[in-house]
Short mmCIF file of C-alpha atoms in Angstrom, two decimals:
data_model
loop_
_atom_site.label_atom_id
_atom_site.label_comp_id
_atom_site.label_asym_id
_atom_site.label_seq_id
_atom_site.Cartn_x
_atom_site.Cartn_y
_atom_site.Cartn_z
CA UNK A 1 -34.91 -57.50 -216.91
CA UNK A 2 -35.73 -56.71 -213.34
CA UNK A 3 -38.48 -54.16 -212.97
CA UNK A 4 -38.07 -51.16 -210.73
CA UNK A 5 -40.86 -52.52 -208.55
CA UNK A 6 -38.94 -55.73 -207.75
CA UNK A 7 -36.30 -53.78 -205.90
CA UNK A 8 -36.26 -54.58 -202.15
CA UNK A 9 -35.70 -50.99 -201.15
CA UNK A 10 -38.61 -49.88 -203.30
CA UNK A 11 -40.82 -52.58 -201.81
CA UNK A 12 -39.98 -51.44 -198.31
CA UNK A 13 -40.53 -47.82 -199.24
CA UNK A 14 -43.88 -48.64 -200.83
CA UNK A 15 -45.00 -50.59 -197.77
CA UNK A 16 -44.08 -47.76 -195.42
CA UNK A 17 -45.80 -45.10 -197.50
CA UNK A 18 -48.88 -47.28 -197.88
CA UNK A 19 -49.17 -47.86 -194.14
CA UNK A 20 -48.75 -44.15 -193.39
CA UNK A 21 -51.31 -43.09 -196.00
CA UNK A 22 -53.90 -45.69 -195.08
CA UNK A 23 -53.31 -45.23 -191.36
CA UNK A 24 -53.76 -41.48 -191.46
CA UNK A 25 -56.77 -41.73 -193.75
CA UNK A 26 -58.54 -44.13 -191.39
CA UNK A 27 -57.50 -42.21 -188.29
CA UNK A 28 -58.79 -38.99 -189.80
CA UNK A 29 -62.05 -40.63 -190.82
CA UNK A 30 -62.54 -42.26 -187.44
CA UNK A 31 -61.96 -39.06 -185.48
CA UNK A 32 -64.20 -37.00 -187.77
CA UNK A 33 -67.08 -39.44 -187.62
CA UNK A 34 -66.75 -40.40 -183.97
CA UNK A 35 -69.07 -37.73 -182.50
CA UNK A 36 -71.85 -38.76 -184.87
CA UNK A 37 -71.34 -42.45 -184.17
CA UNK A 38 -71.38 -41.92 -180.40
CA UNK A 39 -74.53 -39.85 -180.74
CA UNK A 40 -76.20 -42.58 -182.80
CA UNK A 41 -75.35 -45.14 -180.14
CA UNK A 42 -76.79 -42.89 -177.45
CA UNK A 43 -80.06 -42.51 -179.39
CA UNK A 44 -80.19 -46.24 -179.94
CA UNK A 45 -79.97 -46.94 -176.21
CA UNK A 46 -82.74 -44.47 -175.48
CA UNK A 47 -84.88 -45.97 -178.24
CA UNK A 48 -84.33 -49.48 -176.93
CA UNK A 49 -85.18 -48.58 -173.34
CA UNK A 50 -88.35 -46.82 -174.48
CA UNK A 51 -89.22 -49.74 -176.73
CA UNK A 52 -89.09 -52.17 -173.80
CA UNK A 53 -91.66 -50.09 -171.91
CA UNK A 54 -93.92 -50.04 -174.95
CA UNK A 55 -93.15 -46.58 -176.32
CA UNK A 56 -92.55 -46.98 -180.02
CA UNK A 57 -93.97 -46.16 -183.43
CA UNK A 58 -95.01 -49.69 -184.37
CA UNK A 59 -97.72 -49.75 -187.01
CA UNK A 60 -98.26 -53.16 -188.59
CA UNK A 61 -98.08 -56.52 -186.86
CA UNK A 62 -94.49 -57.20 -187.75
CA UNK A 63 -92.47 -54.04 -187.81
CA UNK A 64 -90.29 -52.71 -185.04
CA UNK A 65 -90.32 -48.91 -185.25
CA UNK A 66 -88.50 -46.85 -182.69
CA UNK A 67 -89.24 -43.27 -181.73
CA UNK A 68 -87.52 -41.09 -184.35
CA UNK A 69 -83.95 -40.11 -183.50
CA UNK A 70 -84.67 -36.38 -183.60
CA UNK A 71 -87.36 -36.74 -180.93
CA UNK A 72 -86.02 -39.56 -178.81
CA UNK A 73 -84.02 -37.39 -176.38
CA UNK A 74 -87.10 -35.41 -175.46
CA UNK A 75 -89.39 -38.45 -175.24
CA UNK A 76 -86.84 -40.27 -173.14
CA UNK A 77 -86.67 -37.42 -170.63
CA UNK A 78 -90.43 -37.22 -170.38
CA UNK A 79 -91.05 -40.93 -169.70
CA UNK A 80 -87.97 -41.98 -167.73
CA UNK A 81 -88.34 -40.38 -164.33
CA UNK A 82 -85.29 -41.76 -162.51
CA UNK A 83 -82.06 -43.40 -163.54
CA UNK A 84 -79.90 -45.25 -161.06
CA UNK A 85 -76.92 -47.45 -161.06
CA UNK A 86 -76.28 -50.12 -158.49
CA UNK A 87 -72.72 -50.51 -157.33
CA UNK A 88 -71.64 -52.72 -154.48
CA UNK A 89 -75.16 -52.98 -153.08
CA UNK A 90 -75.87 -49.25 -153.16
CA UNK A 91 -78.21 -47.42 -155.46
CA UNK A 92 -76.85 -44.19 -156.81
CA UNK A 93 -78.96 -41.80 -158.84
CA UNK A 94 -77.30 -40.69 -162.08
CA UNK A 95 -78.99 -38.95 -165.00
CA UNK A 96 -76.61 -40.53 -167.45
CA UNK A 97 -76.87 -44.07 -166.16
CA UNK A 98 -78.23 -45.16 -169.53
CA UNK A 99 -74.80 -44.55 -171.02
CA UNK A 100 -73.26 -47.28 -168.87
CA UNK A 101 -71.99 -50.05 -171.11
CA UNK A 102 -72.95 -53.33 -169.46
CA UNK A 103 -70.48 -55.36 -171.51
CA UNK A 104 -67.67 -53.10 -170.39
CA UNK A 105 -68.77 -53.32 -166.76
CA UNK A 106 -68.81 -57.11 -166.95
CA UNK A 107 -65.34 -57.11 -168.50
CA UNK A 108 -64.00 -54.84 -165.76
CA UNK A 109 -65.11 -57.32 -163.07
CA UNK A 110 -62.14 -59.44 -164.06
CA UNK A 111 -60.36 -57.14 -161.69
CA UNK A 112 -61.67 -58.41 -158.31
CA UNK A 113 -61.37 -54.94 -156.78
CA UNK A 114 -63.84 -53.47 -159.23
CA UNK A 115 -67.50 -53.34 -158.35
CA UNK A 116 -69.57 -53.25 -161.49
CA UNK A 117 -72.21 -50.60 -162.08
CA UNK A 118 -75.62 -51.97 -163.02
CA UNK A 119 -78.02 -49.40 -164.48
CA UNK A 120 -81.70 -49.42 -163.51
CA UNK A 121 -84.31 -47.11 -164.99
CA UNK A 122 -87.69 -46.11 -163.65
CA UNK A 123 -90.25 -45.02 -166.18
CA UNK A 124 -93.84 -43.90 -166.03
CA UNK A 125 -96.45 -44.27 -168.72
CA UNK A 126 -100.15 -43.49 -168.25
CA UNK A 127 -99.76 -43.56 -164.48
CA UNK A 128 -98.18 -47.00 -164.59
CA UNK A 129 -94.69 -47.49 -163.21
CA UNK A 130 -92.00 -49.53 -164.99
CA UNK A 131 -88.64 -50.81 -163.84
CA UNK A 132 -86.40 -51.29 -166.83
CA UNK A 133 -83.30 -53.40 -166.52
CA UNK A 134 -80.65 -54.19 -169.10
CA UNK A 135 -79.72 -57.81 -169.81
CA UNK A 136 -76.67 -59.23 -171.53
CA UNK A 137 -75.71 -62.75 -172.51
CA UNK A 138 -74.26 -65.04 -175.11
CA UNK A 139 -76.05 -66.38 -178.16
CA UNK A 140 -74.71 -68.93 -180.60
CA UNK A 141 -72.10 -66.73 -182.27
CA UNK A 142 -71.70 -63.61 -180.23
CA UNK A 143 -73.29 -61.31 -177.69
CA UNK A 144 -77.04 -60.89 -177.25
CA UNK A 145 -78.54 -58.16 -175.09
CA UNK A 146 -81.71 -56.27 -174.42
CA UNK A 147 -83.92 -54.44 -171.97
CA UNK A 148 -86.76 -55.84 -169.87
CA UNK A 149 -89.54 -53.66 -168.48
CA UNK A 150 -91.14 -54.97 -165.29
CA UNK A 151 -94.33 -53.54 -163.80
CA UNK A 152 -95.16 -52.89 -160.17
CA UNK A 153 -96.80 -56.33 -160.01
CA UNK A 154 -93.38 -57.77 -160.97
CA UNK A 155 -94.72 -59.12 -164.25
CA UNK A 156 -92.81 -58.50 -167.47
CA UNK A 157 -94.48 -55.71 -169.44
CA UNK A 158 -92.28 -55.68 -172.48
CA UNK A 159 -88.84 -56.55 -173.75
CA UNK A 160 -86.41 -55.51 -176.40
CA UNK A 161 -83.74 -57.93 -177.62
CA UNK A 162 -80.87 -57.41 -179.97
CA UNK A 163 -77.85 -59.41 -181.05
CA UNK A 164 -74.53 -58.98 -182.70
CA UNK A 165 -74.24 -61.90 -185.06
CA UNK A 166 -76.98 -64.53 -184.64
CA UNK A 167 -77.93 -66.56 -187.71
CA UNK A 168 -80.24 -64.62 -190.07
CA UNK A 169 -83.64 -66.27 -190.26
CA UNK A 170 -83.05 -68.33 -187.11
CA UNK A 171 -81.47 -66.91 -183.96
CA UNK A 172 -81.56 -63.40 -185.41
CA UNK A 173 -85.34 -63.56 -185.05
CA UNK A 174 -85.10 -62.81 -181.33
CA UNK A 175 -85.34 -59.17 -182.34
CA UNK A 176 -88.52 -59.75 -184.32
CA UNK A 177 -91.93 -58.74 -183.05
CA UNK A 178 -93.38 -62.26 -183.01
CA UNK A 179 -90.75 -63.32 -180.50
CA UNK A 180 -90.45 -60.20 -178.35
CA UNK A 181 -94.20 -59.68 -178.06
CA UNK A 182 -94.62 -63.09 -176.42
CA UNK A 183 -92.80 -61.91 -173.32
CA UNK A 184 -95.37 -59.24 -172.47
CA UNK A 185 -97.39 -60.29 -169.44
CA UNK A 186 -95.19 -63.29 -168.69
CA UNK A 187 -94.68 -64.08 -165.02
CA UNK A 188 -91.19 -64.46 -163.58
CA UNK A 189 -92.28 -66.18 -160.37
CA UNK A 190 -93.65 -69.71 -160.28
CA UNK A 191 -96.88 -70.77 -158.55
CA UNK A 192 -95.15 -71.08 -155.19
CA UNK A 193 -93.87 -67.53 -155.46
CA UNK A 194 -90.24 -68.50 -156.05
CA UNK A 195 -88.18 -66.77 -158.70
CA UNK A 196 -88.21 -68.81 -161.91
CA UNK A 197 -87.19 -66.39 -164.65
CA UNK A 198 -88.55 -67.01 -168.13
CA UNK A 199 -87.55 -70.09 -170.09
CA UNK A 200 -87.47 -70.10 -173.88
CA UNK A 201 -88.87 -73.59 -174.20
CA UNK A 202 -89.09 -76.10 -177.02
CA UNK A 203 -92.18 -78.28 -177.34
CA UNK A 204 -94.12 -75.83 -175.26
CA UNK A 205 -97.31 -76.43 -177.30
CA UNK A 206 -98.23 -72.84 -176.72
CA UNK A 207 -97.11 -70.93 -179.81
CA UNK A 208 -99.35 -67.94 -179.16
CA UNK A 209 -98.21 -67.90 -175.52
CA UNK A 210 -101.64 -67.86 -173.95
CA UNK A 211 -100.39 -69.33 -170.68
CA UNK A 212 -98.73 -66.36 -169.02
CA UNK A 213 -98.17 -68.02 -165.63
CA UNK A 214 -96.00 -70.91 -166.81
CA UNK A 215 -92.73 -68.90 -166.98
CA UNK A 216 -92.25 -70.19 -170.52
CA UNK A 217 -92.36 -68.73 -173.99
CA UNK A 218 -92.24 -70.77 -177.18
CA UNK A 219 -88.78 -71.13 -178.72
CA UNK A 220 -87.89 -70.33 -182.33
CA UNK A 221 -87.29 -73.53 -184.30
CA UNK A 222 -83.66 -73.92 -185.29
CA UNK A 223 -82.25 -71.52 -182.73
CA UNK A 224 -81.95 -73.58 -179.57
CA UNK A 225 -78.65 -72.11 -178.46
CA UNK A 226 -79.74 -68.52 -179.00
CA UNK A 227 -82.95 -69.30 -177.08
CA UNK A 228 -81.00 -70.85 -174.21
CA UNK A 229 -78.87 -67.70 -174.18
CA UNK A 230 -82.01 -65.57 -173.82
CA UNK A 231 -83.21 -67.78 -170.95
CA UNK A 232 -79.86 -67.54 -169.19
CA UNK A 233 -79.45 -63.80 -169.54
CA UNK A 234 -82.97 -63.11 -168.29
CA UNK A 235 -82.47 -65.36 -165.30
CA UNK A 236 -79.04 -63.93 -164.41
CA UNK A 237 -79.94 -60.30 -164.53
CA UNK A 238 -83.48 -60.48 -163.20
CA UNK A 239 -82.23 -62.39 -160.20
CA UNK A 240 -79.55 -59.74 -159.56
CA UNK A 241 -81.95 -56.85 -159.96
CA UNK A 242 -85.03 -58.21 -158.18
CA UNK A 243 -84.01 -57.35 -154.60
CA UNK A 244 -83.47 -53.72 -155.62
CA UNK A 245 -86.70 -53.54 -157.59
CA UNK A 246 -88.60 -55.04 -154.67
CA UNK A 247 -87.07 -52.59 -152.22
CA UNK A 248 -88.08 -49.56 -154.31
CA UNK A 249 -91.43 -51.09 -155.09
CA UNK A 250 -92.62 -51.22 -151.47
CA UNK B 1 -75.40 -49.96 -223.60
CA UNK B 2 -74.55 -47.99 -226.73
CA UNK B 3 -71.79 -46.28 -224.79
CA UNK B 4 -69.77 -49.43 -224.43
CA UNK B 5 -67.70 -51.22 -227.04
CA UNK B 6 -68.33 -54.90 -227.61
CA UNK B 7 -65.32 -55.87 -225.53
CA UNK B 8 -66.39 -53.64 -222.67
CA UNK B 9 -69.89 -55.03 -222.80
CA UNK B 10 -68.48 -58.52 -222.46
CA UNK B 11 -66.73 -57.43 -219.26
CA UNK B 12 -70.09 -56.67 -217.69
CA UNK B 13 -72.18 -59.41 -219.25
CA UNK B 14 -69.86 -62.43 -219.20
CA UNK B 15 -69.76 -62.73 -215.43
CA UNK B 16 -73.55 -62.76 -215.45
CA UNK B 17 -73.67 -65.86 -217.62
CA UNK B 18 -70.81 -67.95 -218.99
CA UNK B 19 -68.15 -66.72 -216.62
CA UNK B 20 -70.14 -66.36 -213.43
CA UNK B 21 -67.87 -66.09 -210.40
CA UNK B 22 -70.02 -68.40 -208.29
CA UNK B 23 -71.39 -71.01 -210.65
CA UNK B 24 -68.43 -71.28 -213.05
CA UNK B 25 -65.38 -70.17 -211.11
CA UNK B 26 -66.86 -71.38 -207.81
CA UNK B 27 -65.53 -68.39 -205.87
CA UNK B 28 -67.24 -66.52 -203.08
CA UNK B 29 -69.10 -69.61 -201.92
CA UNK B 30 -68.49 -69.01 -198.22
CA UNK B 31 -70.37 -65.73 -198.08
CA UNK B 32 -73.01 -67.08 -200.44
CA UNK B 33 -73.77 -69.82 -197.92
CA UNK B 34 -73.62 -67.62 -194.87
CA UNK B 35 -76.00 -64.83 -195.68
CA UNK B 36 -78.60 -66.12 -198.11
CA UNK B 37 -81.15 -67.28 -195.53
CA UNK B 38 -83.02 -64.03 -196.18
CA UNK B 39 -83.57 -62.17 -199.42
CA UNK B 40 -82.97 -58.79 -197.88
CA UNK B 41 -79.56 -59.74 -196.55
CA UNK B 42 -78.65 -61.11 -199.98
CA UNK B 43 -79.61 -57.88 -201.72
CA UNK B 44 -77.72 -55.75 -199.24
CA UNK B 45 -74.64 -57.93 -199.52
CA UNK B 46 -74.83 -57.77 -203.31
CA UNK B 47 -74.94 -53.97 -203.23
CA UNK B 48 -72.04 -53.74 -200.78
CA UNK B 49 -69.90 -56.03 -202.91
CA UNK B 50 -70.75 -54.05 -206.07
CA UNK B 51 -69.48 -50.91 -204.36
CA UNK B 52 -66.32 -52.44 -202.92
CA UNK B 53 -65.45 -54.28 -206.16
CA UNK B 54 -66.01 -51.24 -208.35
CA UNK B 55 -63.98 -48.86 -206.22
CA UNK B 56 -61.37 -51.47 -205.30
CA UNK B 57 -60.69 -52.36 -208.92
CA UNK B 58 -60.25 -48.67 -209.75
CA UNK B 59 -57.79 -48.15 -206.91
CA UNK B 60 -55.75 -51.25 -207.74
CA UNK B 61 -55.76 -50.40 -211.42
CA UNK B 62 -54.52 -46.86 -210.72
CA UNK B 63 -51.67 -48.25 -208.64
CA UNK B 64 -50.92 -51.21 -210.89
CA UNK B 65 -47.57 -49.89 -212.11
CA UNK B 66 -46.42 -48.92 -208.66
CA UNK B 67 -47.31 -52.02 -206.65
CA UNK B 68 -44.22 -54.12 -205.84
CA UNK B 69 -44.99 -57.64 -207.05
CA UNK B 70 -43.53 -59.22 -203.92
CA UNK B 71 -46.14 -57.70 -201.66
CA UNK B 72 -49.01 -57.29 -204.09
CA UNK B 73 -51.37 -59.60 -202.21
CA UNK B 74 -50.81 -57.63 -199.02
CA UNK B 75 -51.45 -54.40 -200.91
CA UNK B 76 -54.70 -55.82 -202.29
CA UNK B 77 -55.77 -56.91 -198.84
CA UNK B 78 -55.03 -53.46 -197.44
CA UNK B 79 -57.11 -51.85 -200.19
CA UNK B 80 -60.14 -54.09 -199.53
CA UNK B 81 -59.85 -53.75 -195.78
CA UNK B 82 -59.56 -49.97 -195.99
CA UNK B 83 -62.57 -49.67 -198.26
CA UNK B 84 -64.61 -51.92 -196.04
CA UNK B 85 -63.71 -49.94 -192.91
CA UNK B 86 -64.58 -46.69 -194.67
CA UNK B 87 -67.97 -48.08 -195.69
CA UNK B 88 -68.55 -49.37 -192.18
CA UNK B 89 -67.68 -46.09 -190.47
CA UNK B 90 -69.65 -43.92 -192.87
CA UNK B 91 -72.71 -46.14 -192.49
CA UNK B 92 -72.38 -46.05 -188.70
CA UNK B 93 -72.33 -42.27 -188.79
CA UNK B 94 -74.98 -41.57 -191.41
CA UNK B 95 -77.14 -44.71 -191.69
CA UNK B 96 -76.97 -46.28 -188.28
CA UNK B 97 -79.97 -48.58 -188.69
CA UNK B 98 -78.61 -50.00 -191.93
CA UNK B 99 -75.15 -50.46 -190.47
CA UNK B 100 -76.60 -52.55 -187.66
CA UNK B 101 -78.32 -54.87 -190.09
CA UNK B 102 -75.12 -55.16 -192.06
CA UNK B 103 -72.80 -55.70 -189.11
CA UNK B 104 -71.87 -59.27 -189.96
CA UNK B 105 -71.76 -58.87 -193.69
CA UNK B 106 -69.42 -55.91 -193.80
CA UNK B 107 -66.71 -58.06 -192.28
CA UNK B 108 -67.52 -60.89 -194.66
CA UNK B 109 -66.82 -58.69 -197.68
CA UNK B 110 -63.11 -58.71 -196.85
CA UNK B 111 -62.98 -62.48 -196.97
CA UNK B 112 -64.75 -62.63 -200.31
CA UNK B 113 -62.34 -64.37 -202.65
CA UNK B 114 -63.98 -62.89 -205.76
CA UNK B 115 -62.66 -59.47 -204.79
CA UNK B 116 -59.08 -60.59 -204.33
CA UNK B 117 -59.41 -62.75 -207.41
CA UNK B 118 -60.45 -59.86 -209.64
CA UNK B 119 -57.75 -57.57 -208.22
CA UNK B 120 -55.13 -60.17 -208.93
CA UNK B 121 -56.41 -61.44 -212.25
CA UNK B 122 -57.72 -58.28 -213.85
CA UNK B 123 -57.10 -54.92 -212.20
CA UNK B 124 -53.35 -55.48 -211.90
CA UNK B 125 -53.05 -55.78 -215.67
CA UNK B 126 -55.74 -53.53 -217.12
CA UNK B 127 -56.72 -49.89 -217.37
CA UNK B 128 -59.00 -48.07 -214.98
CA UNK B 129 -62.23 -48.02 -217.01
CA UNK B 130 -62.02 -51.66 -217.99
CA UNK B 131 -61.14 -52.66 -214.45
CA UNK B 132 -64.12 -50.76 -213.17
CA UNK B 133 -66.43 -52.53 -215.63
CA UNK B 134 -64.91 -55.88 -214.75
CA UNK B 135 -65.45 -55.21 -211.06
CA UNK B 136 -69.06 -54.20 -211.52
CA UNK B 137 -69.70 -57.14 -213.84
CA UNK B 138 -68.31 -59.73 -211.46
CA UNK B 139 -70.05 -58.20 -208.47
CA UNK B 140 -73.32 -58.29 -210.43
CA UNK B 141 -72.74 -61.92 -211.36
CA UNK B 142 -72.16 -62.69 -207.70
CA UNK B 143 -75.17 -60.63 -206.65
CA UNK B 144 -77.55 -62.31 -209.09
CA UNK B 145 -76.75 -65.76 -207.74
CA UNK B 146 -76.97 -64.49 -204.18
CA UNK B 147 -80.42 -63.07 -204.82
CA UNK B 148 -81.68 -66.24 -206.54
CA UNK B 149 -80.45 -68.40 -203.66
CA UNK B 150 -81.81 -65.94 -201.09
CA UNK B 151 -85.19 -65.92 -202.84
CA UNK B 152 -85.63 -69.69 -202.71
CA UNK B 153 -84.22 -70.11 -199.22
CA UNK B 154 -86.42 -67.46 -197.67
CA UNK B 155 -89.52 -68.52 -199.62
CA UNK B 156 -89.25 -72.24 -198.87
CA UNK B 157 -87.63 -71.92 -195.46
CA UNK B 158 -89.65 -69.17 -193.82
CA UNK B 159 -92.58 -68.75 -196.22
CA UNK B 160 -91.72 -65.06 -196.50
CA UNK B 161 -90.09 -62.72 -199.00
CA UNK B 162 -88.34 -59.61 -197.67
CA UNK B 163 -90.05 -60.40 -194.37
CA UNK B 164 -93.58 -60.37 -195.84
CA UNK B 165 -95.60 -63.55 -195.44
CA UNK B 166 -96.44 -64.55 -198.99
CA UNK B 167 -97.72 -68.06 -198.38
CA UNK B 168 -100.11 -67.28 -195.54
CA UNK B 169 -99.66 -67.40 -191.79
CA UNK B 170 -98.07 -70.63 -190.49
CA UNK B 171 -99.43 -70.16 -186.96
CA UNK B 172 -103.01 -69.20 -187.85
CA UNK B 173 -102.94 -71.77 -190.70
CA UNK B 174 -104.12 -69.54 -193.51
CA UNK B 175 -103.26 -69.59 -197.21
CA UNK B 176 -101.15 -72.56 -198.30
CA UNK B 177 -100.74 -73.68 -194.71
CA UNK B 178 -104.46 -74.45 -194.49
CA UNK B 179 -103.99 -77.36 -196.91
CA UNK B 180 -101.15 -78.88 -194.93
CA UNK B 181 -98.11 -77.10 -196.37
CA UNK B 182 -95.18 -76.73 -193.96
CA UNK B 183 -92.08 -74.55 -194.12
CA UNK B 184 -88.90 -76.49 -194.67
CA UNK B 185 -86.66 -75.29 -191.84
CA UNK B 186 -83.79 -77.14 -193.45
CA UNK B 187 -83.68 -74.48 -196.16
CA UNK B 188 -82.47 -71.98 -193.60
CA UNK B 189 -79.35 -73.98 -192.82
CA UNK B 190 -76.16 -73.45 -194.80
CA UNK B 191 -75.97 -76.90 -196.46
CA UNK B 192 -79.14 -76.15 -198.41
CA UNK B 193 -77.50 -73.04 -199.87
CA UNK B 194 -74.84 -75.31 -201.30
CA UNK B 195 -77.51 -77.57 -202.76
CA UNK B 196 -79.38 -74.62 -204.29
CA UNK B 197 -76.13 -73.34 -205.82
CA UNK B 198 -75.54 -76.87 -207.10
CA UNK B 199 -78.96 -76.92 -208.76
CA UNK B 200 -78.26 -73.55 -210.39
CA UNK B 201 -74.94 -74.89 -211.74
CA UNK B 202 -76.74 -77.98 -213.05
CA UNK B 203 -79.42 -75.95 -214.81
CA UNK B 204 -76.85 -73.58 -216.28
CA UNK B 205 -74.66 -76.38 -217.65
CA UNK B 206 -77.61 -78.23 -219.08
CA UNK B 207 -78.68 -75.13 -220.97
CA UNK B 208 -75.14 -74.27 -222.12
CA UNK B 209 -73.41 -77.60 -222.79
CA UNK B 210 -70.18 -75.89 -223.91
CA UNK B 211 -69.53 -75.07 -220.25
CA UNK B 212 -69.20 -78.75 -219.35
CA UNK B 213 -65.54 -79.78 -219.06
CA UNK B 214 -64.27 -82.77 -221.03
CA UNK B 215 -62.98 -85.54 -218.82
#
């Protein structure tokens, strides 16, 4: 005997009702939670920018602790003195430049008319000035990004890296302290004074990164492609930003 | 476990031993390979799957007399996907840090064949309470294997457990490293997960010979 649920009309009816119920449930959930999610993302950006310039709550040797979310807005305002974005060769001051989504800006450049906005932050800590630039690139599986803080001497003072989907235990380690810390103090110009970026190098024989002038940091074993992605994104963005940093720096 | 009848207890305990979804039914292997390079990721994945399986089995079981058989797989998929999106959104709003660590795994839950398998094989034909127990049991069985594999892969591959260096410092050469021990980076790659799962299956079948199929 055919069951009621085998009926075609019933099947169609069930499918329609299911789609409406699930669709409205998810739409309702998404719109209710959206303000909180957006706020979380805003805090995260502020935390990451501050982390790159060395403002964090790190305690042990291995943990990455950001400024707490309930304080980060205040801390951010007190350390970041100016925010700009660069568009078509001009620097425009904008207090919400940190909200600019670099990935979205890069995607928009597919339209040749569009001039992308590149955010640049100026921070001050203990009388020392930092230029903080965002970087974005490709790892093995998906996007990798971060922030690089550069001092007035044009030496890297600190970095923060993050990734969407790098391999746990391998490429995902770019966001670990042991990797990020190695970038502090690294030079981005070679001995002749030409721009060289920073290369994540295999066989560097310098695991503790004592040679700060060689433009190289030691790679993570087993994550060559992620490391190459870090090298490429640093080189791309630092090269783009350097002329602007140098012009403000004078 | 005095609350549960013998049959109900079997629903929870069987998947942990003689009917384990990974080692006996060989389901859910893909996610077991992908995320077990670290113990923490394994534990988190296990917890997420326990939640999704428990709730998913309840939902499917509640609807079991209404679901048209022609589109039942689609209905199951919609239920898993919805649950996973709900978990993802709620985590993003209320536990942002955690949701970032989970980013990859949340998506992987949908593709976990154990979930669809239990919906299809159990929840569609059984009551709510029993389906719930079956879901929890199978998710636990999956989680236990995940955690065992994660434990060995992280320990032998990185020399750490939950991110803490338990064998000494490989760069400063302390602890075990001072006598020439080296981490086996191979353990961090997916093929070794398959080999570890293989060893677990071997051990389990040697201890319980009735599990070995006759040829």
